[in-house]
Amino acid sequence: MITKKYIFPLLAFFGMVFIIAITGCERDEDNLQPATFPSTAEVFIDGFSAGLNYAAFGGSDPKAFDVDTEVKYSGSSSMIFKVPDAGAPQGAYAGGVYYTDMGRDLSGYNVLTFWARASKAANIDLIGLGNDLGENKYQASISNVPVNTNWQKYYIPIPDPSKLTEEKGMFFYSEGPEDGKCYTFWIDEVKFEKLGTIAHQKAMILGSEDKTESTFNSLSIPIDGLGVSFNLPTGVDQKVNATPAYFTFSSTEPGVATVSDKGLVTVLSSGTAVITATLGALEAEGSLTIESSGEYEHAPVPQVAADKVISLFSDAYTNEPVDYYNGYWAPYQTTLSADFTVNNDHVLNYYNFNFVGIQFTDPLIDA
């Protein structure tokens, strides 16, 4: 902040000089350069890279992670993860995030790589990047990662590297017991790379399906099933789970339904709208067609006294415990559910209806 002290001079000339000096001290914001962030590629190479921190996820074993100097793929040490037994008092699973306080510019890389092995054959639930213990805006992950007793290199392609100009979430993992039993796995040489062998990118929303939703005004529908697939140097196609911020969503009829940058569709009026998305210049497979019938006509408010009612599903009464409202009884049932809420009015929505089973056995209801 500039403090201005005004002195009334004897000569107008000195007053003019003073004004010019004050004006010259003002910052020209047009000439300010945007802040730059380090492009450090290494996450864990024989130890934490500069500025890297670790935090265990809530409910996990806080001591599941350590550094091992005995078992390693390369160098002097590796990351060791001890997955607890089911029901272990210290934590139900192993999980945590490696993050930095200052963001890194990762836009020059296209993949996070690491080496891993385990004490036995297993599938690690989730490994990824972009979890910064905050918004997790640009999170990307792979699921059910197969590991065995041999060291193997793994790849997590970045859905859109241009987004990661100030990323704090370097690496995260989450794994529970295998068949209820504990085991150990190791990860080494965690770093970002720029590889020309990451190819054939395909983006998807709604699991690449073209879906239609019959709905009403004021309802909100999240776009799920977001992902990107890549062909790896191994020749295998790898699906990467991706958060909505990587995508750009659009609606053919914004007056009928809009879609936010977080992939949340809001129905505004009767009509039809098609929701699609792009990932950079790449069109995503899959779409959501919204067919709105307009305003929802609410059921009449019940007038019977509560002490004369046994309620299974109502916003007007206290409901009895229900095991489920749709048993999906195979092989003959075709009825599906797409329940919704309109202005705090909860609605069971059945479609493709032939019959449906509602069960209440725990406890049984004395009618």
mmCIF file of C-alpha atoms in Angstrom:
data_model
loop_
_atom_site.group_PDB
_atom_site.id
_atom_site.type_symbol
_atom_site.label_atom_id
_atom_site.label_comp_id
_atom_site.label_asym_id
_atom_site.label_seq_id
_atom_site.Cartn_x
_atom_site.Cartn_y
_atom_site.Cartn_z
ATOM 1 C CA MET A 1 0.000 0.000 0.000
ATOM 2 C CA ILE A 2 1.358 3.463 -0.896
ATOM 3 C CA THR A 3 0.969 6.132 1.800
ATOM 4 C CA LYS A 4 0.496 9.583 0.343
ATOM 5 C CA LYS A 5 1.631 12.568 2.371
ATOM 6 C CA TYR A 6 0.551 15.891 0.882
ATOM 7 C CA ILE A 7 2.602 19.064 1.405
ATOM 8 C CA PHE A 8 1.381 22.363 -0.006
ATOM 9 C CA PRO A 9 4.472 23.784 -1.714
ATOM 10 C CA LEU A 10 5.367 27.407 -2.234
ATOM 11 C CA LEU A 11 5.883 26.788 -5.917
ATOM 12 C CA ALA A 12 3.414 25.034 -8.208
ATOM 13 C CA PHE A 13 6.381 23.369 -9.923
ATOM 14 C CA PHE A 14 7.231 21.300 -6.859
ATOM 15 C CA GLY A 15 3.591 20.289 -6.507
ATOM 16 C CA MET A 16 3.599 19.009 -10.091
ATOM 17 C CA VAL A 17 6.780 17.003 -9.489
ATOM 18 C CA PHE A 18 5.241 15.450 -6.374
ATOM 19 C CA ILE A 19 2.095 14.351 -8.266
ATOM 20 C CA ILE A 20 4.179 12.818 -11.045
ATOM 21 C CA ALA A 21 6.268 10.916 -8.487
ATOM 22 C CA ILE A 22 3.174 9.497 -6.801
ATOM 23 C CA THR A 23 1.692 8.454 -10.149
ATOM 24 C CA GLY A 24 4.935 6.768 -11.125
ATOM 25 C CA CYS A 25 4.766 4.508 -8.046
ATOM 26 C CA GLU A 26 1.483 2.923 -9.079
ATOM 27 C CA ARG A 27 1.764 -0.674 -10.357
ATOM 28 C CA ASP A 28 0.941 -1.381 -13.988
ATOM 29 C CA GLU A 29 -1.072 -4.597 -13.671
ATOM 30 C CA ASP A 30 -0.976 -5.140 -17.430
ATOM 31 C CA ASN A 31 2.760 -5.835 -17.151
ATOM 32 C CA LEU A 32 2.482 -8.335 -14.285
ATOM 33 C CA GLN A 33 3.623 -11.845 -15.197
ATOM 34 C CA PRO A 34 1.557 -14.867 -14.075
ATOM 35 C CA ALA A 35 3.046 -16.894 -11.244
ATOM 36 C CA THR A 36 4.967 -19.965 -12.312
ATOM 37 C CA PHE A 37 5.272 -23.213 -10.401
ATOM 38 C CA PRO A 38 8.032 -25.826 -10.352
ATOM 39 C CA SER A 39 7.730 -28.664 -12.849
ATOM 40 C CA THR A 40 9.330 -31.253 -10.572
ATOM 41 C CA ALA A 41 8.566 -34.709 -11.971
ATOM 42 C CA GLU A 42 9.760 -36.850 -9.060
ATOM 43 C CA VAL A 43 7.345 -37.867 -6.308
ATOM 44 C CA PHE A 44 9.237 -40.646 -4.532
ATOM 45 C CA ILE A 45 12.728 -41.633 -5.688
ATOM 46 C CA ASP A 46 14.599 -43.115 -2.693
ATOM 47 C CA GLY A 47 12.656 -40.710 -0.504
ATOM 48 C CA PHE A 48 10.194 -37.837 -0.578
ATOM 49 C CA SER A 49 10.783 -35.225 -3.255
ATOM 50 C CA ALA A 50 11.118 -31.586 -2.202
ATOM 51 C CA GLY A 51 8.006 -30.265 -0.466
ATOM 52 C CA LEU A 52 6.156 -33.600 -0.403
ATOM 53 C CA ASN A 53 3.913 -34.389 2.589
ATOM 54 C CA TYR A 54 1.900 -37.457 3.586
ATOM 55 C CA ALA A 55 -1.488 -37.709 5.318
ATOM 56 C CA ALA A 56 -3.431 -40.892 6.080
ATOM 57 C CA PHE A 57 -7.104 -41.027 5.124
ATOM 58 C CA GLY A 58 -9.697 -40.992 7.886
ATOM 59 C CA GLY A 59 -10.486 -44.471 9.194
ATOM 60 C CA SER A 60 -7.304 -45.950 7.738
ATOM 61 C CA ASP A 61 -4.348 -47.345 9.653
ATOM 62 C CA PRO A 62 -2.190 -44.228 10.186
ATOM 63 C CA LYS A 63 0.943 -46.390 10.300
ATOM 64 C CA ALA A 64 0.222 -48.409 7.156
ATOM 65 C CA PHE A 65 2.827 -46.473 5.154
ATOM 66 C CA ASP A 66 6.561 -46.498 5.807
ATOM 67 C CA VAL A 67 9.859 -46.348 3.941
ATOM 68 C CA ASP A 68 11.607 -49.689 3.349
ATOM 69 C CA THR A 69 15.369 -49.906 2.773
ATOM 70 C CA GLU A 70 15.381 -53.686 2.340
ATOM 71 C CA VAL A 71 12.874 -54.288 -0.468
ATOM 72 C CA LYS A 72 13.094 -51.886 -3.397
ATOM 73 C CA TYR A 73 12.967 -51.868 -7.176
ATOM 74 C CA SER A 74 15.854 -49.446 -7.619
ATOM 75 C CA GLY A 75 18.104 -47.273 -5.509
ATOM 76 C CA SER A 76 18.185 -47.392 -1.739
ATOM 77 C CA SER A 77 14.547 -47.443 -0.587
ATOM 78 C CA SER A 78 10.897 -47.905 -1.532
ATOM 79 C CA MET A 79 7.438 -47.154 -0.152
ATOM 80 C CA ILE A 80 5.982 -50.013 1.894
ATOM 81 C CA PHE A 81 2.268 -50.382 2.683
ATOM 82 C CA LYS A 82 1.010 -52.820 5.304
ATOM 83 C CA VAL A 83 -2.678 -53.526 4.717
ATOM 84 C CA PRO A 84 -4.391 -54.486 8.014
ATOM 85 C CA ASP A 85 -6.652 -57.448 8.710
ATOM 86 C CA ALA A 86 -10.402 -56.908 8.463
ATOM 87 C CA GLY A 87 -11.678 -55.316 11.658
ATOM 88 C CA ALA A 88 -8.213 -54.287 12.842
ATOM 89 C CA PRO A 89 -8.535 -51.757 15.698
ATOM 90 C CA GLN A 90 -5.878 -49.432 14.271
ATOM 91 C CA GLY A 91 -7.799 -48.917 11.030
ATOM 92 C CA ALA A 92 -9.986 -50.746 8.542
ATOM 93 C CA TYR A 93 -7.739 -50.238 5.514
ATOM 94 C CA ALA A 94 -4.532 -48.638 4.221
ATOM 95 C CA GLY A 95 -4.941 -45.303 2.486
ATOM 96 C CA GLY A 96 -3.420 -41.879 2.220
ATOM 97 C CA VAL A 97 -2.361 -38.967 0.045
ATOM 98 C CA TYR A 98 1.002 -37.461 -0.900
ATOM 99 C CA TYR A 99 0.654 -33.746 -1.513
ATOM 100 C CA THR A 100 2.651 -30.537 -1.702
ATOM 101 C CA ASP A 101 1.944 -27.173 -0.096
ATOM 102 C CA MET A 102 3.041 -25.391 -3.287
ATOM 103 C CA GLY A 103 1.506 -26.519 -6.546
ATOM 104 C CA ARG A 104 3.543 -28.035 -9.365
ATOM 105 C CA ASP A 105 3.204 -27.414 -13.081
ATOM 106 C CA LEU A 106 2.657 -30.918 -14.468
ATOM 107 C CA SER A 107 1.321 -29.786 -17.837
ATOM 108 C CA GLY A 108 4.493 -30.979 -19.580
ATOM 109 C CA TYR A 109 3.874 -34.624 -18.628
ATOM 110 C CA ASN A 110 1.209 -37.055 -19.782
ATOM 111 C CA VAL A 111 1.479 -39.961 -17.349
ATOM 112 C CA LEU A 112 2.270 -40.846 -13.729
ATOM 113 C CA THR A 113 4.379 -44.008 -13.529
ATOM 114 C CA PHE A 114 5.561 -46.258 -10.719
ATOM 115 C CA TRP A 115 6.801 -49.764 -10.023
ATOM 116 C CA ALA A 116 4.970 -52.094 -7.620
ATOM 117 C CA ARG A 117 5.025 -55.605 -6.189
ATOM 118 C CA ALA A 118 3.260 -57.384 -3.299
ATOM 119 C CA SER A 119 3.695 -60.201 -0.828
ATOM 120 C CA LYS A 120 0.979 -62.119 -2.703
ATOM 121 C CA ALA A 121 -1.305 -61.720 -5.709
ATOM 122 C CA ALA A 122 -3.851 -58.983 -4.977
ATOM 123 C CA ASN A 123 -5.827 -56.108 -6.501
ATOM 124 C CA ILE A 124 -5.225 -52.660 -5.023
ATOM 125 C CA ASP A 125 -8.560 -50.845 -4.850
ATOM 126 C CA LEU A 126 -7.473 -47.404 -6.023
ATOM 127 C CA ILE A 127 -4.280 -45.554 -6.996
ATOM 128 C CA GLY A 128 -4.210 -42.092 -8.479
ATOM 129 C CA LEU A 129 -3.220 -38.442 -8.542
ATOM 130 C CA GLY A 130 -4.967 -35.121 -7.976
ATOM 131 C CA ASN A 131 -6.143 -35.652 -4.391
ATOM 132 C CA ASP A 132 -4.935 -32.542 -2.563
ATOM 133 C CA LEU A 133 -7.047 -32.901 0.619
ATOM 134 C CA GLY A 134 -9.164 -30.052 -0.715
ATOM 135 C CA GLU A 135 -11.377 -29.784 -3.776
ATOM 136 C CA ASN A 136 -9.612 -32.679 -5.558
ATOM 137 C CA LYS A 137 -10.585 -30.881 -8.746
ATOM 138 C CA TYR A 138 -8.386 -32.771 -11.187
ATOM 139 C CA GLN A 139 -8.348 -36.235 -9.691
ATOM 140 C CA ALA A 140 -7.500 -39.227 -11.898
ATOM 141 C CA SER A 141 -7.185 -42.839 -10.785
ATOM 142 C CA ILE A 142 -7.076 -46.483 -11.784
ATOM 143 C CA SER A 143 -9.090 -49.170 -9.996
ATOM 144 C CA ASN A 144 -8.430 -52.782 -9.008
ATOM 145 C CA VAL A 145 -4.733 -52.591 -9.820
ATOM 146 C CA PRO A 146 -3.370 -56.160 -10.105
ATOM 147 C CA VAL A 147 -0.083 -56.810 -8.286
ATOM 148 C CA ASN A 148 1.921 -59.944 -7.550
ATOM 149 C CA THR A 149 5.312 -60.912 -6.154
ATOM 150 C CA ASN A 150 7.191 -59.555 -9.192
ATOM 151 C CA TRP A 151 8.081 -55.933 -9.799
ATOM 152 C CA GLN A 152 6.001 -54.416 -12.600
ATOM 153 C CA LYS A 153 5.704 -50.907 -14.049
ATOM 154 C CA TYR A 154 2.306 -49.190 -13.919
ATOM 155 C CA TYR A 155 0.919 -46.185 -15.771
ATOM 156 C CA ILE A 156 -1.764 -43.638 -14.891
ATOM 157 C CA PRO A 157 -2.237 -41.460 -18.001
ATOM 158 C CA ILE A 158 -3.363 -37.900 -17.267
ATOM 159 C CA PRO A 159 -6.750 -37.139 -18.899
ATOM 160 C CA ASP A 160 -5.761 -33.580 -19.879
ATOM 161 C CA PRO A 161 -2.272 -32.451 -18.780
ATOM 162 C CA SER A 162 -2.980 -28.818 -19.740
ATOM 163 C CA LYS A 163 -5.209 -28.548 -16.656
ATOM 164 C CA LEU A 164 -2.408 -29.383 -14.208
ATOM 165 C CA THR A 165 -0.556 -26.073 -14.022
ATOM 166 C CA GLU A 166 -0.808 -25.754 -10.226
ATOM 167 C CA GLU A 167 -1.390 -29.273 -8.920
ATOM 168 C CA LYS A 168 -0.784 -30.221 -5.279
ATOM 169 C CA GLY A 169 -2.075 -33.802 -5.297
ATOM 170 C CA MET A 170 0.879 -35.957 -6.357
ATOM 171 C CA PHE A 171 -0.214 -39.488 -5.465
ATOM 172 C CA PHE A 172 -2.809 -41.359 -3.411
ATOM 173 C CA TYR A 173 -3.825 -44.930 -2.697
ATOM 174 C CA SER A 174 -6.558 -46.897 -0.941
ATOM 175 C CA GLU A 175 -6.596 -50.629 -0.282
ATOM 176 C CA GLY A 176 -8.499 -52.926 2.059
ATOM 177 C CA PRO A 177 -7.753 -56.472 3.198
ATOM 178 C CA GLU A 178 -7.789 -59.227 0.568
ATOM 179 C CA ASP A 179 -10.334 -61.879 1.625
ATOM 180 C CA GLY A 180 -10.252 -60.287 5.072
ATOM 181 C CA LYS A 181 -6.520 -60.898 5.467
ATOM 182 C CA CYS A 182 -3.574 -58.557 5.779
ATOM 183 C CA TYR A 183 -0.766 -58.361 3.251
ATOM 184 C CA THR A 184 2.015 -56.009 2.157
ATOM 185 C CA PHE A 185 2.797 -54.211 -1.073
ATOM 186 C CA TRP A 186 5.627 -51.944 -2.188
ATOM 187 C CA ILE A 187 5.732 -48.995 -4.605
ATOM 188 C CA ASP A 188 8.906 -47.408 -5.979
ATOM 189 C CA GLU A 189 10.137 -44.866 -8.531
ATOM 190 C CA VAL A 190 6.989 -42.715 -8.510
ATOM 191 C CA LYS A 191 7.319 -39.914 -11.060
ATOM 192 C CA PHE A 192 5.618 -38.028 -13.875
ATOM 193 C CA GLU A 193 6.805 -38.695 -17.417
ATOM 194 C CA LYS A 194 6.213 -37.541 -20.984
ATOM 195 C CA LEU A 195 5.850 -40.703 -23.071
ATOM 196 C CA GLY A 196 5.103 -40.910 -26.775
ATOM 197 C CA THR A 197 3.809 -44.447 -26.283
ATOM 198 C CA ILE A 198 0.638 -43.341 -24.474
ATOM 199 C CA ALA A 199 -1.853 -43.353 -27.355
ATOM 200 C CA HIS A 200 -5.396 -43.826 -28.706
ATOM 201 C CA GLN A 201 -7.145 -41.663 -26.134
ATOM 202 C CA LYS A 202 -10.924 -42.037 -25.784
ATOM 203 C CA ALA A 203 -13.118 -40.028 -23.414
ATOM 204 C CA MET A 204 -16.452 -41.130 -22.011
ATOM 205 C CA ILE A 205 -19.364 -40.008 -19.861
ATOM 206 C CA LEU A 206 -22.090 -42.296 -18.520
ATOM 207 C CA GLY A 207 -19.812 -45.244 -19.240
ATOM 208 C CA SER A 208 -20.041 -44.463 -22.992
ATOM 209 C CA GLU A 209 -23.806 -45.117 -22.963
ATOM 210 C CA ASP A 210 -26.493 -42.942 -24.545
ATOM 211 C CA LYS A 211 -29.099 -42.704 -21.793
ATOM 212 C CA THR A 212 -32.554 -41.135 -21.627
ATOM 213 C CA GLU A 213 -34.021 -39.748 -18.414
ATOM 214 C CA SER A 214 -37.736 -38.978 -18.042
ATOM 215 C CA THR A 215 -37.904 -36.293 -15.410
ATOM 216 C CA PHE A 216 -39.548 -33.131 -14.067
ATOM 217 C CA ASN A 217 -38.648 -29.499 -13.501
ATOM 218 C CA SER A 218 -36.344 -28.602 -10.597
ATOM 219 C CA LEU A 219 -34.695 -32.021 -10.495
ATOM 220 C CA SER A 220 -30.898 -32.333 -10.560
ATOM 221 C CA ILE A 221 -29.131 -35.270 -12.183
ATOM 222 C CA PRO A 222 -25.367 -35.870 -11.833
ATOM 223 C CA ILE A 223 -23.383 -37.036 -14.851
ATOM 224 C CA ASP A 224 -21.439 -40.108 -13.730
ATOM 225 C CA GLY A 225 -19.406 -42.801 -15.441
ATOM 226 C CA LEU A 226 -16.675 -40.307 -16.363
ATOM 227 C CA GLY A 227 -13.435 -41.734 -17.657
ATOM 228 C CA VAL A 228 -10.726 -41.800 -20.268
ATOM 229 C CA SER A 229 -9.042 -44.802 -21.845
ATOM 230 C CA PHE A 230 -5.522 -44.960 -23.248
ATOM 231 C CA ASN A 231 -3.382 -47.553 -24.938
ATOM 232 C CA LEU A 232 -0.291 -48.191 -22.793
ATOM 233 C CA PRO A 233 3.261 -49.057 -23.882
ATOM 234 C CA THR A 234 2.417 -52.643 -22.894
ATOM 235 C CA GLY A 235 -0.317 -52.735 -25.552
ATOM 236 C CA VAL A 236 -3.059 -52.880 -22.917
ATOM 237 C CA ASP A 237 -5.955 -50.401 -22.878
ATOM 238 C CA GLN A 238 -6.126 -48.683 -19.488
ATOM 239 C CA LYS A 239 -9.255 -46.945 -18.219
ATOM 240 C CA VAL A 240 -8.653 -43.918 -16.016
ATOM 241 C CA ASN A 241 -11.370 -42.562 -13.720
ATOM 242 C CA ALA A 242 -11.609 -38.778 -14.123
ATOM 243 C CA THR A 243 -13.362 -35.970 -12.260
ATOM 244 C CA PRO A 244 -15.802 -33.621 -14.074
ATOM 245 C CA ALA A 245 -13.357 -30.687 -14.125
ATOM 246 C CA TYR A 246 -11.409 -32.333 -16.933
ATOM 247 C CA PHE A 247 -14.509 -32.159 -19.157
ATOM 248 C CA THR A 248 -16.498 -29.369 -20.799
ATOM 249 C CA PHE A 249 -20.235 -30.083 -20.687
ATOM 250 C CA SER A 250 -22.923 -28.658 -22.953
ATOM 251 C CA SER A 251 -26.693 -28.786 -23.431
ATOM 252 C CA THR A 252 -28.525 -28.606 -26.754
ATOM 253 C CA GLU A 253 -31.397 -26.736 -25.060
ATOM 254 C CA PRO A 254 -30.223 -24.659 -22.063
ATOM 255 C CA GLY A 255 -33.788 -23.445 -21.595
ATOM 256 C CA VAL A 256 -34.843 -27.016 -20.829
ATOM 257 C CA ALA A 257 -31.791 -28.237 -18.906
ATOM 258 C CA THR A 258 -28.427 -26.747 -17.992
ATOM 259 C CA VAL A 259 -25.266 -28.553 -16.935
ATOM 260 C CA SER A 260 -22.641 -27.143 -14.560
ATOM 261 C CA ASP A 261 -18.877 -27.496 -14.837
ATOM 262 C CA LYS A 262 -19.198 -30.183 -12.159
ATOM 263 C CA GLY A 263 -21.466 -32.252 -14.381
ATOM 264 C CA LEU A 264 -24.700 -31.539 -12.509
ATOM 265 C CA VAL A 265 -27.744 -31.285 -14.790
ATOM 266 C CA THR A 266 -30.596 -29.021 -13.625
ATOM 267 C CA VAL A 267 -34.004 -29.373 -15.294
ATOM 268 C CA LEU A 268 -35.710 -26.020 -15.881
ATOM 269 C CA SER A 269 -38.736 -26.523 -18.128
ATOM 270 C CA SER A 270 -40.669 -29.049 -20.178
ATOM 271 C CA GLY A 271 -39.044 -30.299 -23.358
ATOM 272 C CA THR A 272 -36.046 -32.297 -24.517
ATOM 273 C CA ALA A 273 -32.339 -31.542 -24.159
ATOM 274 C CA VAL A 274 -29.247 -33.622 -24.886
ATOM 275 C CA ILE A 275 -26.226 -33.344 -22.577
ATOM 276 C CA THR A 276 -22.802 -34.112 -24.060
ATOM 277 C CA ALA A 277 -19.177 -33.413 -23.156
ATOM 278 C CA THR A 278 -15.731 -32.881 -24.617
ATOM 279 C CA LEU A 279 -12.262 -33.503 -23.207
ATOM 280 C CA GLY A 280 -10.146 -30.807 -24.780
ATOM 281 C CA ALA A 281 -10.853 -31.197 -28.506
ATOM 282 C CA LEU A 282 -11.971 -34.805 -28.049
ATOM 283 C CA GLU A 283 -15.699 -35.585 -28.072
ATOM 284 C CA ALA A 284 -16.671 -37.880 -25.216
ATOM 285 C CA GLU A 285 -18.652 -41.018 -25.937
ATOM 286 C CA GLY A 286 -22.035 -41.159 -24.217
ATOM 287 C CA SER A 287 -24.886 -38.699 -23.769
ATOM 288 C CA LEU A 288 -27.865 -37.966 -21.550
ATOM 289 C CA THR A 289 -31.199 -37.082 -23.150
ATOM 290 C CA ILE A 290 -33.446 -35.187 -20.751
ATOM 291 C CA GLU A 291 -37.190 -35.516 -21.358
ATOM 292 C CA SER A 292 -38.959 -33.197 -18.937
ATOM 293 C CA SER A 293 -42.722 -33.367 -18.456
ATOM 294 C CA GLY A 294 -42.719 -29.996 -16.708
ATOM 295 C CA GLU A 295 -43.824 -29.434 -13.126
ATOM 296 C CA TYR A 296 -44.206 -32.497 -10.925
ATOM 297 C CA GLU A 297 -47.726 -33.030 -9.545
ATOM 298 C CA HIS A 298 -47.303 -33.865 -5.872
ATOM 299 C CA ALA A 299 -49.456 -36.441 -4.125
ATOM 300 C CA PRO A 300 -52.066 -35.030 -1.709
ATOM 301 C CA VAL A 301 -50.884 -34.470 1.848
ATOM 302 C CA PRO A 302 -52.321 -37.327 3.973
ATOM 303 C CA GLN A 303 -54.853 -36.312 6.618
ATOM 304 C CA VAL A 304 -54.967 -39.486 8.755
ATOM 305 C CA ALA A 305 -53.608 -39.135 12.294
ATOM 306 C CA ALA A 306 -50.112 -40.569 12.771
ATOM 307 C CA ASP A 307 -51.223 -42.952 15.547
ATOM 308 C CA LYS A 308 -53.540 -44.667 13.066
ATOM 309 C CA VAL A 309 -50.884 -45.189 10.376
ATOM 310 C CA ILE A 310 -48.092 -47.691 9.791
ATOM 311 C CA SER A 311 -45.927 -45.893 7.247
ATOM 312 C CA LEU A 312 -43.422 -47.554 4.929
ATOM 313 C CA PHE A 313 -42.542 -44.548 2.761
ATOM 314 C CA SER A 314 -43.818 -41.068 3.499
ATOM 315 C CA ASP A 315 -42.545 -37.588 4.279
ATOM 316 C CA ALA A 316 -45.620 -36.951 6.440
ATOM 317 C CA TYR A 317 -45.097 -39.784 8.955
ATOM 318 C CA THR A 318 -42.303 -41.623 10.717
ATOM 319 C CA ASN A 319 -41.486 -44.634 8.551
ATOM 320 C CA GLU A 320 -40.946 -48.177 9.764
ATOM 321 C CA PRO A 321 -37.573 -49.766 8.900
ATOM 322 C CA VAL A 322 -37.604 -51.221 5.375
ATOM 323 C CA ASP A 323 -34.942 -53.584 4.000
ATOM 324 C CA TYR A 324 -35.465 -52.408 0.430
ATOM 325 C CA TYR A 325 -38.081 -50.858 -1.850
ATOM 326 C CA ASN A 326 -37.001 -52.833 -4.904
ATOM 327 C CA GLY A 327 -35.768 -56.395 -4.566
ATOM 328 C CA TYR A 328 -34.786 -56.729 -8.226
ATOM 329 C CA TRP A 329 -36.064 -60.299 -8.093
ATOM 330 C CA ALA A 330 -34.467 -62.308 -10.876
ATOM 331 C CA PRO A 331 -35.097 -63.688 -13.366
ATOM 332 C CA TYR A 332 -38.615 -62.381 -14.043
ATOM 333 C CA GLN A 333 -38.684 -58.849 -12.649
ATOM 334 C CA THR A 334 -38.095 -56.051 -15.163
ATOM 335 C CA THR A 335 -38.878 -53.153 -12.808
ATOM 336 C CA LEU A 336 -36.069 -50.643 -12.303
ATOM 337 C CA SER A 337 -35.807 -47.721 -9.879
ATOM 338 C CA ALA A 338 -34.827 -44.093 -10.391
ATOM 339 C CA ASP A 339 -36.014 -42.411 -7.201
ATOM 340 C CA PHE A 340 -35.936 -38.628 -6.955
ATOM 341 C CA THR A 341 -36.711 -35.677 -4.698
ATOM 342 C CA VAL A 342 -38.727 -32.577 -5.670
ATOM 343 C CA ASN A 343 -38.791 -29.699 -3.179
ATOM 344 C CA ASN A 344 -38.037 -32.082 -0.286
ATOM 345 C CA ASP A 345 -40.764 -34.481 -1.451
ATOM 346 C CA HIS A 346 -39.135 -37.919 -1.788
ATOM 347 C CA VAL A 347 -40.574 -40.057 -4.582
ATOM 348 C CA LEU A 348 -40.147 -43.746 -5.385
ATOM 349 C CA ASN A 349 -39.894 -43.876 -9.157
ATOM 350 C CA TYR A 350 -40.372 -47.272 -10.818
ATOM 351 C CA TYR A 351 -40.073 -47.836 -14.577
ATOM 352 C CA ASN A 352 -40.117 -50.833 -16.931
ATOM 353 C CA PHE A 353 -42.666 -51.998 -14.375
ATOM 354 C CA ASN A 354 -44.075 -55.519 -14.203
ATOM 355 C CA PHE A 355 -43.900 -56.168 -10.445
ATOM 356 C CA VAL A 356 -41.749 -55.091 -7.526
ATOM 357 C CA GLY A 357 -40.876 -56.494 -4.109
ATOM 358 C CA ILE A 358 -40.693 -54.401 -0.931
ATOM 359 C CA GLN A 359 -39.268 -56.218 2.082
ATOM 360 C CA PHE A 360 -39.440 -55.389 5.800
ATOM 361 C CA THR A 361 -38.107 -58.223 7.958
ATOM 362 C CA ASP A 362 -35.631 -56.533 10.302
ATOM 363 C CA PRO A 363 -37.696 -56.091 12.348
ATOM 364 C CA LEU A 364 -40.985 -57.605 11.241
ATOM 365 C CA ILE A 365 -43.866 -55.121 11.278
ATOM 366 C CA ASP A 366 -46.855 -55.963 13.463
ATOM 367 C CA ALA A 367 -49.838 -54.701 11.505
#
